[in-house]
Amino acid sequence: MRVIHADLHIHTCLSPCAELEMSPKRIVDEALSKGLDMIAICDHNSGENLAAVIEAAHPTSLVVLPGMEITSKEEVHIAGLFGNLGDAARIQALIYEHLEGENDEAAFGLQVVVEADGTVAEFNNRLLIGATDLSLEHIVEAIHSHNGLAVAAHIDREGFGIIGQLGFIPADLSLDALEVSSRMSLKEAAATFEQYGHYPFLRSSDAHVLRDIGKGHTPLSVEEVSFAELKMALKSENGRGVCYEE
């Protein structure tokens, strides 16, 4: 067993609120410089830069998980983490069916689809910053039906966090983990949200600029750096788990 460091919520230049410096190679270089072993790319309601970041990391030891930060009709952010691009692509197709509107670049920013080397491929014109018409329950079920992990994003933040939006976490919502931001340690999260202690906690950066990558990360005790091991760690299976004391 070994301890790895994972930052499972990073945006690319596809998210309109992220800086254009968030290109695949620069994200990979920054993550490696911060000593991270695993990252997940979670752009708003889209996964069109996932393959590019995975390709950029291919010659390195960094493991990149495909993910997506999905906005429910209640305006709650749920991060879906997946084991392969196929599952992420199928979730993207579902999200696009339930996402209305067109991006206003002047108001929200550019949504840049890039190649692994940062070359601009195209601009996404969907309103990625908007909310889908899918309920929280529907989104969590859809993530699970595509073999993913459903994580309530930044629950310590008022805006778009599930507690900030609803005031509570529904008891019948089958989340796999709760995420806190870099403003709170994992020990503080466990104490602050003691009533939700039956969930594992993750600490992520939600980075929109390069310097924030790794600012929040989670130590995990696993045998190897993989999605399968992450799933086991969140279930505390066979000695795997989140390292709250590190």
mmCIF file of C-alpha atoms in Angstrom, residues 59-206:
data_model
loop_
_atom_site.group_PDB
_atom_site.id
_atom_site.type_symbol
_atom_site.label_atom_id
_atom_site.label_comp_id
_atom_site.label_asym_id
_atom_site.label_seq_id
_atom_site.Cartn_x
_atom_site.Cartn_y
_atom_site.Cartn_z
ATOM 1 C CA PRO A 59 4.313 10.225 -21.480
ATOM 2 C CA THR A 60 4.321 11.007 -17.740
ATOM 3 C CA SER A 61 3.417 9.206 -14.505
ATOM 4 C CA LEU A 62 0.379 11.420 -13.923
ATOM 5 C CA VAL A 63 -2.984 9.634 -14.090
ATOM 6 C CA VAL A 64 -5.802 11.820 -15.465
ATOM 7 C CA LEU A 65 -9.383 10.770 -14.783
ATOM 8 C CA PRO A 66 -12.180 11.975 -17.062
ATOM 9 C CA GLY A 67 -14.795 13.910 -15.135
ATOM 10 C CA MET A 68 -17.436 16.598 -15.381
ATOM 11 C CA GLU A 69 -18.953 19.161 -13.021
ATOM 12 C CA ILE A 70 -22.670 18.918 -13.726
ATOM 13 C CA THR A 71 -25.155 21.580 -12.631
ATOM 14 C CA SER A 72 -28.548 20.267 -11.546
ATOM 15 C CA LYS A 73 -31.840 22.104 -11.939
ATOM 16 C CA GLU A 74 -31.507 22.983 -8.225
ATOM 17 C CA GLU A 75 -28.219 24.735 -9.190
ATOM 18 C CA VAL A 76 -26.137 22.223 -7.242
ATOM 19 C CA HIS A 77 -22.769 21.114 -8.605
ATOM 20 C CA ILE A 78 -22.139 17.374 -8.756
ATOM 21 C CA ALA A 79 -18.751 16.114 -9.956
ATOM 22 C CA GLY A 80 -18.907 12.890 -11.934
ATOM 23 C CA LEU A 81 -15.645 10.912 -12.082
ATOM 24 C CA PHE A 82 -15.221 8.114 -14.616
ATOM 25 C CA GLY A 83 -12.834 5.317 -15.443
ATOM 26 C CA ASN A 84 -12.707 5.875 -19.198
ATOM 27 C CA LEU A 85 -13.519 8.355 -21.925
ATOM 28 C CA GLY A 86 -16.387 6.292 -23.303
ATOM 29 C CA ASP A 87 -18.454 6.570 -20.134
ATOM 30 C CA ALA A 88 -17.676 10.292 -19.886
ATOM 31 C CA ALA A 89 -18.719 10.818 -23.515
ATOM 32 C CA ARG A 90 -22.062 9.108 -22.924
ATOM 33 C CA ILE A 91 -22.733 11.332 -19.900
ATOM 34 C CA GLN A 92 -21.803 14.365 -21.977
ATOM 35 C CA ALA A 93 -24.379 13.373 -24.608
ATOM 36 C CA LEU A 94 -27.053 13.134 -21.901
ATOM 37 C CA ILE A 95 -26.086 16.488 -20.399
ATOM 38 C CA TYR A 96 -26.157 18.224 -23.767
ATOM 39 C CA GLU A 97 -29.730 16.954 -24.286
ATOM 40 C CA HIS A 98 -30.719 18.706 -21.060
ATOM 41 C CA LEU A 99 -28.736 21.940 -21.322
ATOM 42 C CA GLU A 100 -30.388 24.909 -22.977
ATOM 43 C CA GLY A 101 -28.934 28.209 -24.110
ATOM 44 C CA GLU A 102 -25.976 29.682 -25.955
ATOM 45 C CA ASN A 103 -22.813 31.080 -24.417
ATOM 46 C CA ASP A 104 -22.331 34.833 -24.261
ATOM 47 C CA GLU A 105 -18.561 35.161 -24.544
ATOM 48 C CA ALA A 106 -18.606 38.804 -23.448
ATOM 49 C CA ALA A 107 -20.528 37.990 -20.279
ATOM 50 C CA PHE A 108 -19.174 34.565 -19.309
ATOM 51 C CA GLY A 109 -15.913 34.037 -21.216
ATOM 52 C CA LEU A 110 -14.533 31.859 -23.985
ATOM 53 C CA GLN A 111 -15.083 28.089 -24.043
ATOM 54 C CA VAL A 112 -12.046 26.739 -25.840
ATOM 55 C CA VAL A 113 -11.722 23.170 -27.098
ATOM 56 C CA VAL A 114 -8.035 22.419 -27.528
ATOM 57 C CA GLU A 115 -5.646 19.738 -28.707
ATOM 58 C CA ALA A 116 -3.115 18.162 -26.350
ATOM 59 C CA ASP A 117 -0.470 20.704 -27.345
ATOM 60 C CA GLY A 118 -2.821 23.635 -26.703
ATOM 61 C CA THR A 119 -3.740 24.278 -30.314
ATOM 62 C CA VAL A 120 -7.262 25.687 -30.526
ATOM 63 C CA ALA A 121 -9.598 23.211 -32.215
ATOM 64 C CA GLU A 122 -12.861 25.114 -31.874
ATOM 65 C CA PHE A 123 -15.056 27.134 -29.542
ATOM 66 C CA ASN A 124 -17.976 25.518 -27.738
ATOM 67 C CA ASN A 125 -21.090 27.698 -28.048
ATOM 68 C CA ARG A 126 -23.321 25.928 -25.540
ATOM 69 C CA LEU A 127 -24.194 27.676 -22.281
ATOM 70 C CA LEU A 128 -21.860 25.455 -20.237
ATOM 71 C CA ILE A 129 -22.083 27.714 -17.181
ATOM 72 C CA GLY A 130 -25.849 27.186 -17.059
ATOM 73 C CA ALA A 131 -27.961 24.642 -15.187
ATOM 74 C CA THR A 132 -29.380 21.505 -16.761
ATOM 75 C CA ASP A 133 -33.030 20.589 -16.295
ATOM 76 C CA LEU A 134 -31.984 17.365 -14.560
ATOM 77 C CA SER A 135 -32.678 16.795 -10.875
ATOM 78 C CA LEU A 136 -29.948 15.912 -8.428
ATOM 79 C CA GLU A 137 -31.305 12.390 -8.170
ATOM 80 C CA HIS A 138 -31.334 11.966 -11.960
ATOM 81 C CA ILE A 139 -27.739 13.166 -12.272
ATOM 82 C CA VAL A 140 -26.439 10.858 -9.531
ATOM 83 C CA GLU A 141 -28.305 7.906 -11.049
ATOM 84 C CA ALA A 142 -26.955 8.717 -14.508
ATOM 85 C CA ILE A 143 -23.371 8.910 -13.215
ATOM 86 C CA HIS A 144 -23.748 5.533 -11.506
ATOM 87 C CA SER A 145 -25.361 3.955 -14.570
ATOM 88 C CA HIS A 146 -22.227 4.962 -16.480
ATOM 89 C CA ASN A 147 -19.952 3.356 -13.884
ATOM 90 C CA GLY A 148 -18.912 6.681 -12.369
ATOM 91 C CA LEU A 149 -18.523 8.172 -8.933
ATOM 92 C CA ALA A 150 -20.885 10.982 -7.869
ATOM 93 C CA VAL A 151 -19.292 13.611 -5.626
ATOM 94 C CA ALA A 152 -21.084 16.614 -4.138
ATOM 95 C CA ALA A 153 -18.723 19.464 -5.058
ATOM 96 C CA HIS A 154 -17.398 22.121 -2.643
ATOM 97 C CA ILE A 155 -20.014 21.559 0.068
ATOM 98 C CA ASP A 156 -18.278 24.157 2.246
ATOM 99 C CA ARG A 157 -19.126 26.918 -0.228
ATOM 100 C CA GLU A 158 -22.413 28.777 -0.298
ATOM 101 C CA GLY A 159 -22.679 29.086 -4.063
ATOM 102 C CA PHE A 160 -23.630 25.886 -5.935
ATOM 103 C CA GLY A 161 -22.745 23.641 -2.975
ATOM 104 C CA ILE A 162 -25.471 21.180 -2.026
ATOM 105 C CA ILE A 163 -25.757 22.413 1.567
ATOM 106 C CA GLY A 164 -25.649 26.071 0.488
ATOM 107 C CA GLN A 165 -28.398 25.480 -2.070
ATOM 108 C CA LEU A 166 -30.657 23.015 -0.228
ATOM 109 C CA GLY A 167 -29.634 23.472 3.398
ATOM 110 C CA PHE A 168 -29.040 19.733 3.771
ATOM 111 C CA ILE A 169 -28.006 16.578 1.952
ATOM 112 C CA PRO A 170 -31.021 14.379 1.124
ATOM 113 C CA ALA A 171 -30.706 11.097 2.997
ATOM 114 C CA ASP A 172 -31.679 9.027 -0.041
ATOM 115 C CA LEU A 173 -29.142 10.613 -2.396
ATOM 116 C CA SER A 174 -26.547 7.944 -3.241
ATOM 117 C CA LEU A 175 -23.424 10.079 -3.256
ATOM 118 C CA ASP A 176 -20.006 8.431 -3.212
ATOM 119 C CA ALA A 177 -18.151 11.297 -1.493
ATOM 120 C CA LEU A 178 -18.382 14.892 -0.338
ATOM 121 C CA GLU A 179 -15.825 17.393 -1.574
ATOM 122 C CA VAL A 180 -14.521 20.409 0.326
ATOM 123 C CA SER A 181 -12.396 23.226 -1.014
ATOM 124 C CA SER A 182 -8.810 24.119 -0.172
ATOM 125 C CA ARG A 183 -10.102 26.450 2.553
ATOM 126 C CA MET A 184 -10.768 23.473 4.815
ATOM 127 C CA SER A 185 -8.594 20.491 5.816
ATOM 128 C CA LEU A 186 -10.001 16.985 5.695
ATOM 129 C CA LYS A 187 -9.965 16.824 9.507
ATOM 130 C CA GLU A 188 -11.881 20.103 9.690
ATOM 131 C CA ALA A 189 -14.354 18.790 7.116
ATOM 132 C CA ALA A 190 -15.000 15.629 9.129
ATOM 133 C CA ALA A 191 -15.579 17.734 12.267
ATOM 134 C CA THR A 192 -17.636 20.485 10.612
ATOM 135 C CA PHE A 193 -19.892 18.082 8.756
ATOM 136 C CA GLU A 194 -19.973 15.411 11.441
ATOM 137 C CA GLN A 195 -23.599 14.570 10.672
ATOM 138 C CA TYR A 196 -22.471 13.414 7.234
ATOM 139 C CA GLY A 197 -19.581 11.342 8.561
ATOM 140 C CA HIS A 198 -20.930 8.217 6.852
ATOM 141 C CA TYR A 199 -19.614 9.717 3.582
ATOM 142 C CA PRO A 200 -15.897 9.872 2.738
ATOM 143 C CA PHE A 201 -14.523 13.392 2.243
ATOM 144 C CA LEU A 202 -12.333 14.616 -0.607
ATOM 145 C CA ARG A 203 -10.389 17.866 -0.662
ATOM 146 C CA SER A 204 -9.864 19.367 -4.121
ATOM 147 C CA SER A 205 -8.622 22.618 -5.618
ATOM 148 C CA ASP A 206 -11.466 23.396 -8.059
#
